[in-house]
mmCIF file of C-alpha atoms and ligand atoms in Angstrom:
data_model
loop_
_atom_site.group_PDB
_atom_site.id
_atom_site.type_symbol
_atom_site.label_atom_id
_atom_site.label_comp_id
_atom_site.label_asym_id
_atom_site.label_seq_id
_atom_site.Cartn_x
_atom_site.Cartn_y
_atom_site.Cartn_z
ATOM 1 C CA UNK A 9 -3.339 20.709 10.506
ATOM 2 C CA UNK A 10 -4.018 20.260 14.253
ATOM 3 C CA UNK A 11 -0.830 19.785 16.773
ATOM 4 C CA UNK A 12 -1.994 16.166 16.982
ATOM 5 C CA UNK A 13 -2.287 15.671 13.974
ATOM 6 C CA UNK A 14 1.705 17.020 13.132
ATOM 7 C CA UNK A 15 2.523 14.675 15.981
ATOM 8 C CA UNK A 16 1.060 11.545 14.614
ATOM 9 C CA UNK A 17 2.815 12.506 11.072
ATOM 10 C CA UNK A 18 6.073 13.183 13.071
ATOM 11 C CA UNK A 19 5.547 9.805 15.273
ATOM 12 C CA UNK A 20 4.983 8.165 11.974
ATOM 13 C CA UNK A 21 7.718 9.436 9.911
ATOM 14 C CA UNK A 22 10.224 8.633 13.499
ATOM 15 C CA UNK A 23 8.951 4.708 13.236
ATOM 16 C CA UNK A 24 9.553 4.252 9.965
ATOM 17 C CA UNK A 25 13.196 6.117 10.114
ATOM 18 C CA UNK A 26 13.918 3.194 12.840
ATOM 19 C CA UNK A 27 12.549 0.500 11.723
ATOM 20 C CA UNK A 28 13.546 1.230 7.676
ATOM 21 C CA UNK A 29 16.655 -1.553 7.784
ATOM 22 C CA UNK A 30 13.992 -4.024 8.729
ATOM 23 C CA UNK A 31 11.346 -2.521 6.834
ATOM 24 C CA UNK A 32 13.437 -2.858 3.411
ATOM 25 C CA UNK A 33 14.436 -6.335 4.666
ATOM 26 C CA UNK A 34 10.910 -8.209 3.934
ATOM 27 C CA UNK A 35 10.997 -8.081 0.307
ATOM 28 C CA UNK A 36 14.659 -9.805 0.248
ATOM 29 C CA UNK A 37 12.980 -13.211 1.944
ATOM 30 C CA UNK A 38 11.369 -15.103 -0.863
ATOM 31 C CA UNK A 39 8.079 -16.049 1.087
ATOM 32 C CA UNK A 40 7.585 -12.027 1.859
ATOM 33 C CA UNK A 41 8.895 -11.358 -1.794
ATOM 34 C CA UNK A 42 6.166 -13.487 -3.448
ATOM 35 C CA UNK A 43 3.435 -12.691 -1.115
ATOM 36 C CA UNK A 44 4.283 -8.577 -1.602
ATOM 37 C CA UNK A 45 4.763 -8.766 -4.886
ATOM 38 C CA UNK A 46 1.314 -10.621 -4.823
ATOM 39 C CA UNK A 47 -0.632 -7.874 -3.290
ATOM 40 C CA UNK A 48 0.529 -4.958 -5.349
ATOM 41 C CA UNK A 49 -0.414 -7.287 -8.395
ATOM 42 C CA UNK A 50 -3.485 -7.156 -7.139
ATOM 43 C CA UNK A 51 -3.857 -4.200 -6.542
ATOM 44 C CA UNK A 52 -3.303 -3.243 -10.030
ATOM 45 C CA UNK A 53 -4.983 -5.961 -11.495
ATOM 46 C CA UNK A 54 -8.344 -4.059 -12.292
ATOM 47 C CA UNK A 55 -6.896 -1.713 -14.283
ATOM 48 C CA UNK A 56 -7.470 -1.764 -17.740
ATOM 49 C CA UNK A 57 -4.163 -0.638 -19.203
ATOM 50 C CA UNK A 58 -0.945 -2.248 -17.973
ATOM 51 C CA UNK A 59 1.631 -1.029 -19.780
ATOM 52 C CA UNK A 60 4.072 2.104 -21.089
ATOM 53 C CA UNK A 61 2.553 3.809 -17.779
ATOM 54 C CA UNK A 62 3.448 7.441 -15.995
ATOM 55 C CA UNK A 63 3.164 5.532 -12.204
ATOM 56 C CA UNK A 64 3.760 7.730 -9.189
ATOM 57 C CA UNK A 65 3.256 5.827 -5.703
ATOM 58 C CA UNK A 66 2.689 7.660 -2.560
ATOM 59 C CA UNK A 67 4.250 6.034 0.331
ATOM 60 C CA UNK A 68 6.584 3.759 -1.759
ATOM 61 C CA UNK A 69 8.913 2.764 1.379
ATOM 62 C CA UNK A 70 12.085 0.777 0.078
ATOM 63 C CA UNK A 71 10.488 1.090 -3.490
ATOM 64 C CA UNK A 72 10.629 -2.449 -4.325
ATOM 65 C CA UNK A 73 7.308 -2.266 -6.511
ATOM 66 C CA UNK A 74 9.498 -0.158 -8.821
ATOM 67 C CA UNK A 75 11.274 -3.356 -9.554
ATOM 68 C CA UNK A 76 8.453 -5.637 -9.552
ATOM 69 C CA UNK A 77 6.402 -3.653 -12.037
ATOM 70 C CA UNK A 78 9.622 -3.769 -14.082
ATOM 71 C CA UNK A 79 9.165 -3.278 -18.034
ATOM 72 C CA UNK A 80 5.400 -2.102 -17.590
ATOM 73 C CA UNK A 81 6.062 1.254 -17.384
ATOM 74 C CA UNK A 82 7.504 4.714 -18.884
ATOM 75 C CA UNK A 83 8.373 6.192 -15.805
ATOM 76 C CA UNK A 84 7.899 5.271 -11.904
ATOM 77 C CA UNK A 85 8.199 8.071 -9.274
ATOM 78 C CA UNK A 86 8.175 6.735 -5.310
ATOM 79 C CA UNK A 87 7.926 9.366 -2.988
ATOM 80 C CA UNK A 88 8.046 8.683 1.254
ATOM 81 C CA UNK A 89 8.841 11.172 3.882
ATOM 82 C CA UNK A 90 11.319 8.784 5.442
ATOM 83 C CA UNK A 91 14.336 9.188 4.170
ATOM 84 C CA UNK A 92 16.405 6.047 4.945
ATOM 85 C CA UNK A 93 13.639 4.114 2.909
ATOM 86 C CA UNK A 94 14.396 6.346 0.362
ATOM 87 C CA UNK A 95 17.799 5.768 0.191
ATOM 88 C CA UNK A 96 17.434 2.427 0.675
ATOM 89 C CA UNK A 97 14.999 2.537 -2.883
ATOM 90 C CA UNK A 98 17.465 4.403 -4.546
ATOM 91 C CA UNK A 99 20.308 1.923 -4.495
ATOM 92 C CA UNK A 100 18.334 -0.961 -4.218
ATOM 93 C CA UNK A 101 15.562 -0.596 -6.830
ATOM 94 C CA UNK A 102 17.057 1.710 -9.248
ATOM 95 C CA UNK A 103 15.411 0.666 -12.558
ATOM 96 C CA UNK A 104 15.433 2.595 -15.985
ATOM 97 C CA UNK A 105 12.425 4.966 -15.648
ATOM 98 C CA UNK A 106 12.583 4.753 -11.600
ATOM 99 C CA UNK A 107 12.958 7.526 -9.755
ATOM 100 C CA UNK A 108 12.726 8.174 -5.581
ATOM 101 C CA UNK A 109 12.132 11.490 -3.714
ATOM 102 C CA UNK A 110 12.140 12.094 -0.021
ATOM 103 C CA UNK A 111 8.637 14.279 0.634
ATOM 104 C CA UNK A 112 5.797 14.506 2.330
ATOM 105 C CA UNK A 113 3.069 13.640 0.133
ATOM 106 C CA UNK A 114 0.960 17.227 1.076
ATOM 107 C CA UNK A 115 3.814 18.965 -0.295
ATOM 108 C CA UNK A 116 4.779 17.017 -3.308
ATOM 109 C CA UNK A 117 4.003 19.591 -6.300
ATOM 110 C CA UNK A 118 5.696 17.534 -9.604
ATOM 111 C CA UNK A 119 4.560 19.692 -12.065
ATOM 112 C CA UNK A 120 3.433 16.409 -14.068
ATOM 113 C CA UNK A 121 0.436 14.177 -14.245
ATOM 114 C CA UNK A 122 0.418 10.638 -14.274
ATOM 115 C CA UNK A 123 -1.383 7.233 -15.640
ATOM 116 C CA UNK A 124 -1.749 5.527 -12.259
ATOM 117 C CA UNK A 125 -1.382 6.621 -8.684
ATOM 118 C CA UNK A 126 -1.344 3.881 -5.922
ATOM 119 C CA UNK A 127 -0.411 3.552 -2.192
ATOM 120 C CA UNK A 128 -0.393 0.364 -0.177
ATOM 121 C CA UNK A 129 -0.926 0.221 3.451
ATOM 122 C CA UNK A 130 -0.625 4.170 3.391
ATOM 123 C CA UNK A 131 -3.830 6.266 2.930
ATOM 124 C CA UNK A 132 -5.090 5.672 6.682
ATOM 125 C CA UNK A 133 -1.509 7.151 8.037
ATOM 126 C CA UNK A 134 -2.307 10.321 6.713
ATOM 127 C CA UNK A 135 -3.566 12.928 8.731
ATOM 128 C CA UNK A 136 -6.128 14.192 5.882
ATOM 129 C CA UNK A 137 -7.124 11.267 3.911
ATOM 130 C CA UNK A 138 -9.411 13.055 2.205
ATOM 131 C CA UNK A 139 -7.587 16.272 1.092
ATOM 132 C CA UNK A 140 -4.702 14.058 -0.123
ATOM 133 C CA UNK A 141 -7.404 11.944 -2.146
ATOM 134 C CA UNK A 142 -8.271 15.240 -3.506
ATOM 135 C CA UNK A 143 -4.744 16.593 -4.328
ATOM 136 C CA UNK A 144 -3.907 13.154 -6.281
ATOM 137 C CA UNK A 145 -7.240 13.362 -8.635
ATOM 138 C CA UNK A 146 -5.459 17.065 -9.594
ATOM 139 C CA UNK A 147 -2.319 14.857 -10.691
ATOM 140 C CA UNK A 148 -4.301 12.345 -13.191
ATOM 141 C CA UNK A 149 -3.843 12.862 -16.365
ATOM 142 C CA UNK A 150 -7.043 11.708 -19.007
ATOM 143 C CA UNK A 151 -8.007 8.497 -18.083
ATOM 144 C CA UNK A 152 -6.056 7.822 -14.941
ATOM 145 C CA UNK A 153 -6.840 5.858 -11.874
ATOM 146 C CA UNK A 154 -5.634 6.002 -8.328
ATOM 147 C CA UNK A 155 -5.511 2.269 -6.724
ATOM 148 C CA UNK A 156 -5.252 1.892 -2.488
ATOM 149 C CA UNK A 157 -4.891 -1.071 -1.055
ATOM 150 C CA UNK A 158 -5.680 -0.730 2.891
ATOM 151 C CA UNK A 159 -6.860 -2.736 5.658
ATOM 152 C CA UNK A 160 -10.211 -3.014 6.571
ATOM 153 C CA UNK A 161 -12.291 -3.958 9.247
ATOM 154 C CA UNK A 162 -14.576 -6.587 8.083
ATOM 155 C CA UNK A 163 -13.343 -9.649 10.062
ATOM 156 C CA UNK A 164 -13.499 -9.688 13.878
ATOM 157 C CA UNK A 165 -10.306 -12.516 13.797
ATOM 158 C CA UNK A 166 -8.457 -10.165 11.858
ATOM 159 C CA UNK A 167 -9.128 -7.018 14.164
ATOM 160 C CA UNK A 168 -7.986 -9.117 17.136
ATOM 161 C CA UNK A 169 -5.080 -10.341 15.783
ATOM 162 C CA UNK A 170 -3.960 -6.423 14.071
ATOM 163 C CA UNK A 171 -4.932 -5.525 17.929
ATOM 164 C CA UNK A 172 -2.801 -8.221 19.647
ATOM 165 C CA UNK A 173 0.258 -7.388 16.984
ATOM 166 C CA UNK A 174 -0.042 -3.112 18.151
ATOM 167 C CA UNK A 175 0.549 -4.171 21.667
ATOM 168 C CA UNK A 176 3.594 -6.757 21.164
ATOM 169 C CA UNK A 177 4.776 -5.458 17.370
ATOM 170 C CA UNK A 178 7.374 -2.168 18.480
ATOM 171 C CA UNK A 179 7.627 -2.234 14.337
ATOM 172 C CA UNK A 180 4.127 -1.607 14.232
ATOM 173 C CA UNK A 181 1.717 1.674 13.767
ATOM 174 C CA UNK A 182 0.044 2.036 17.259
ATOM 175 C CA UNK A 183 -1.729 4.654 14.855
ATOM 176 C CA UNK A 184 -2.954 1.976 12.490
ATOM 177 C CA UNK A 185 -6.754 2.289 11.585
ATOM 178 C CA UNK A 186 -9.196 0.012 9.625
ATOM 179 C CA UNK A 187 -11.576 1.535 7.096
ATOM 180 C CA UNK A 188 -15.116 -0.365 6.461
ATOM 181 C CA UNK A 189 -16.039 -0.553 2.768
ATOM 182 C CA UNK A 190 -18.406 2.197 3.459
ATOM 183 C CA UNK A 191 -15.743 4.343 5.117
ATOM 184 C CA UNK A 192 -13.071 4.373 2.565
ATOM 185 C CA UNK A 193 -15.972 4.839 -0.515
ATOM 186 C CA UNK A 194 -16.704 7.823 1.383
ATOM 187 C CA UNK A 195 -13.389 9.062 1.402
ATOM 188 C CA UNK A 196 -13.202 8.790 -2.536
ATOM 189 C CA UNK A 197 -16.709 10.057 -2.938
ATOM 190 C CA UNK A 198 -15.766 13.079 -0.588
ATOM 191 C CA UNK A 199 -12.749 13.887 -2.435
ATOM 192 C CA UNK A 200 -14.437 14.097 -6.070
ATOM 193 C CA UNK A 201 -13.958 10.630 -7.935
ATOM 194 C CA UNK A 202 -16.010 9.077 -9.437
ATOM 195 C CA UNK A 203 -16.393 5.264 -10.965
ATOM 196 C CA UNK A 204 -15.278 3.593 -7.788
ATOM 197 C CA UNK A 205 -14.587 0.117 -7.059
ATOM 198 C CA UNK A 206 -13.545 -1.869 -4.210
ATOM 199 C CA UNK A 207 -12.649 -5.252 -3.854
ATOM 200 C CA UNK A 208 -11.627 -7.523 -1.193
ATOM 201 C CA UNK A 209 -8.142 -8.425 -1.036
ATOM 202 C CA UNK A 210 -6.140 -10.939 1.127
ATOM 203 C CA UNK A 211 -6.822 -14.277 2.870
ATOM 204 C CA UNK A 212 -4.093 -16.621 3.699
ATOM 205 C CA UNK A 213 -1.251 -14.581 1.538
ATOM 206 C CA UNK A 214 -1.287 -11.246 3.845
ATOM 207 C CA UNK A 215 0.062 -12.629 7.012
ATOM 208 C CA UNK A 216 3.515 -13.693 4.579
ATOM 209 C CA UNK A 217 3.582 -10.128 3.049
ATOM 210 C CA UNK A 218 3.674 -9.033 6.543
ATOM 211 C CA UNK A 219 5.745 -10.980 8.906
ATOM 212 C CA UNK A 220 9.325 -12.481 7.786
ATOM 213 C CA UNK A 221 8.822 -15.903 8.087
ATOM 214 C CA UNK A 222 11.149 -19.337 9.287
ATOM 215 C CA UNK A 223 11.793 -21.851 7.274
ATOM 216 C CA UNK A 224 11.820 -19.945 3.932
ATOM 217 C CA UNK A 225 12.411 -23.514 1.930
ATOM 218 C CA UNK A 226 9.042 -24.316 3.348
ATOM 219 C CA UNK A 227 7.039 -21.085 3.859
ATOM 220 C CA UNK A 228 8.170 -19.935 0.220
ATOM 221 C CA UNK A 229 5.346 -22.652 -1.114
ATOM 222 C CA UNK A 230 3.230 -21.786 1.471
ATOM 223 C CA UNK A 231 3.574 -18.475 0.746
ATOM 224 C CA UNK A 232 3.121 -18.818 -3.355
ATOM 225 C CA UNK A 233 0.046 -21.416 -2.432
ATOM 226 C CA UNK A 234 -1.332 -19.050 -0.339
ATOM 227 C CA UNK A 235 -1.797 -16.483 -2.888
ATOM 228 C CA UNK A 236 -2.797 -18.783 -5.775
ATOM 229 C CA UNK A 237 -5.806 -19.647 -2.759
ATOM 230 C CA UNK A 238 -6.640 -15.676 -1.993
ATOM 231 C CA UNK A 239 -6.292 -15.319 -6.460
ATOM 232 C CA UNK A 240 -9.309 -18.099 -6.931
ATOM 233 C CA UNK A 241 -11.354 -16.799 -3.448
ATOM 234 C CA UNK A 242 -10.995 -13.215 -4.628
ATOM 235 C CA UNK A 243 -12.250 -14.100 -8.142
ATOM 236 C CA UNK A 244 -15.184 -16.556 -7.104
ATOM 237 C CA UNK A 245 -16.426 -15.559 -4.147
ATOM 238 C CA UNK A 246 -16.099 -11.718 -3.318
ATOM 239 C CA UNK A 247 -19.033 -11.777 -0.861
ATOM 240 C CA UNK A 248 -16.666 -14.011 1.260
ATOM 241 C CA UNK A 249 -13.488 -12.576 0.957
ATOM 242 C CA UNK A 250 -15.654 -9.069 2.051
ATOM 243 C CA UNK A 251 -15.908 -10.445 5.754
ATOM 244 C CA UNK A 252 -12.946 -12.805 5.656
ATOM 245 C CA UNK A 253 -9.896 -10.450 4.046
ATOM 246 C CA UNK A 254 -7.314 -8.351 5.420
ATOM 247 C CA UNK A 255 -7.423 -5.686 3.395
ATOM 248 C CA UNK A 256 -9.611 -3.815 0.298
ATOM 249 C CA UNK A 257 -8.777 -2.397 -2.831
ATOM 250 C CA UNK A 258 -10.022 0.858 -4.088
ATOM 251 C CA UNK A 259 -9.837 2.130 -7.635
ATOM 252 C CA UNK A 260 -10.921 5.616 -8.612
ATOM 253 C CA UNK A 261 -10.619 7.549 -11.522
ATOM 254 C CA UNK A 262 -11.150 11.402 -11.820
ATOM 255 C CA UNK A 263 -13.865 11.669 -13.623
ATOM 256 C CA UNK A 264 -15.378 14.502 -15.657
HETATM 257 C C1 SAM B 301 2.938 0.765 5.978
HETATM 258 S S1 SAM B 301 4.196 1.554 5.068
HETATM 259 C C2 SAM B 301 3.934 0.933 3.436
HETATM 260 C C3 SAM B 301 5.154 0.995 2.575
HETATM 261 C C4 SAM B 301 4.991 0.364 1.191
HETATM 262 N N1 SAM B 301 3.907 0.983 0.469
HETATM 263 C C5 SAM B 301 4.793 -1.123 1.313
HETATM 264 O O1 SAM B 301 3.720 -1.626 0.948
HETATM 265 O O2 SAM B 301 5.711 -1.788 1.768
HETATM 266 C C6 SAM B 301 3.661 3.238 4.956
HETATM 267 C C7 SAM B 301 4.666 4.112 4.220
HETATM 268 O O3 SAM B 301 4.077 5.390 4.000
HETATM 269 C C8 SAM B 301 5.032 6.387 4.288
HETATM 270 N N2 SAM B 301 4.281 7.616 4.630
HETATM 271 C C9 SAM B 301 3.398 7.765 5.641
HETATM 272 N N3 SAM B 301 2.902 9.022 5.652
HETATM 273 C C10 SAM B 301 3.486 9.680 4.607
HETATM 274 C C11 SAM B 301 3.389 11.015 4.114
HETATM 275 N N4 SAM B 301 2.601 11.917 4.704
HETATM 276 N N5 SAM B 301 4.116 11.366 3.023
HETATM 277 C C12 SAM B 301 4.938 10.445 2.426
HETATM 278 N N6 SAM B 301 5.080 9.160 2.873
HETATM 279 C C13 SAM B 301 4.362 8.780 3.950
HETATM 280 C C14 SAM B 301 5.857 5.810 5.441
HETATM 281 O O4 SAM B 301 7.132 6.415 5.574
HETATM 282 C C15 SAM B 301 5.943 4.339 5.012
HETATM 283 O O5 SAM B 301 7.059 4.084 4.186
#
């Protein structure tokens, strides 16, 4: 690991110590709550089996995905290298089955394998995407999937406006990249999985999972109306919602 990269990681891990309070805060407004909970649904939503999982998420921040996945699995293991976020999941999301560790995910060694792996919003903040691809398919157990969900680069508007948000947004990864469909297939292919799939994800909901909103008695509909919109556009019309969405999902299993 290169001294810039241990500097990004560091920078990284020193943002989201700061801005954790706030961080955590999102999924407590209703609009954020629906539209977050919205995006890790789906995220998951092309996996076949949904239930009694082993779940470990990389990157898990205030862990509130341990609480909306709720009754679907065995056993849910967060890890983030920030510890106030960790705290924060710990006494906030505690479910039966949940459990948070403070780590960096390149030195997270559980011993274990699980069902499903997933991140959201985290692969392209790690300083070897690849390599940590590579050290998750080693954690699958038979027949399990890793899931990303991570923003891409396909819409010009969107680029402009992630741009615009670096610059004014102190909460906000100047170190934030955008993977093209081609880009973050490669990654998978480069780490060893194979049947890959990647959808588009993320119209009209994202900005709500994103940004704590005014108004919550009228952004909440907006917010649930919003996602119903980015459900039907995402299921009808994937060759739009390739240039048009914020973000792509990529599922992977480990193959033979
Ligand atoms: C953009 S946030 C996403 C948090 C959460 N997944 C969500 O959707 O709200 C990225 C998260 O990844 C964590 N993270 C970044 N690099 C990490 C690493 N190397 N090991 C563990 N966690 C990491 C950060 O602390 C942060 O909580």
């Amino acid at each position: 690991v290169s001294i810039e990269e241990e500097n990004r990681t560091a920078r990284d891990r020193a943002l989201f110590d700061r801005i954790a309070r706030d961080y955590a805060d999102k999924d407590l407004h209703p609009a954020q709550r629906a539209a977050r909970a919205h995006r890790l649904m789906r995220t998951l939503a092309t996996l076949e089996r949904q239930r009694d999982l082993k779940i470990l998420e990389i990157g898990c921040g205030a862990g509130f995905a341990a609480t909306y996945l709720a009754g679907t699995y065995d056993s849910y293991v967060g890890i983030d290298h920030s510890e106030p976020l960790v705290a924060y999941a710990r006494v906030h999301n505690a479910e039966p089955g949940a459990t948070f560790h403070t780590v960096d995910v390149g030195a997270y060694d559980p011993g274990d394998t699980f069902d499903l792996i997933f991140m959201i919003g985290v692969l392209h903040h790690l300083d070897d995407p690849v390599g940590t691809l590579e050290q998750l398919r080693h954690l699958l157990g038979p027949g399990g999937v890793v899931a990303v969900n991570e923003p891409q680069a396909g819409n010009p508007l969107i680029r402009a406006a992630r741009a615009i948000r670096k610059r004014i947004d102190s909460g906000y990864s100047g170190d934030q990249v955008e993977y093209s469909e081609t880009q973050l297939r490669h990654l998978f292919i480069e780490a060893g999985y194979s049947d890959i799939g990647i959808v588009a994800q993320g119209l009209f909901s994202t900005p709500f999972a994103e940004v704590v909103t005014p108004l919550q008695t009228l952004t909440t509909p907006l917010a649930r109306i919003s996602c119903a919109l980015d459900t039907a556009i995402e299921n009808s019309a994937q060759p739009i919602a390739r240039r048009l969405s914020w973000n792509l999902i990529a599922t992977a299993s480990a193959g033979a």
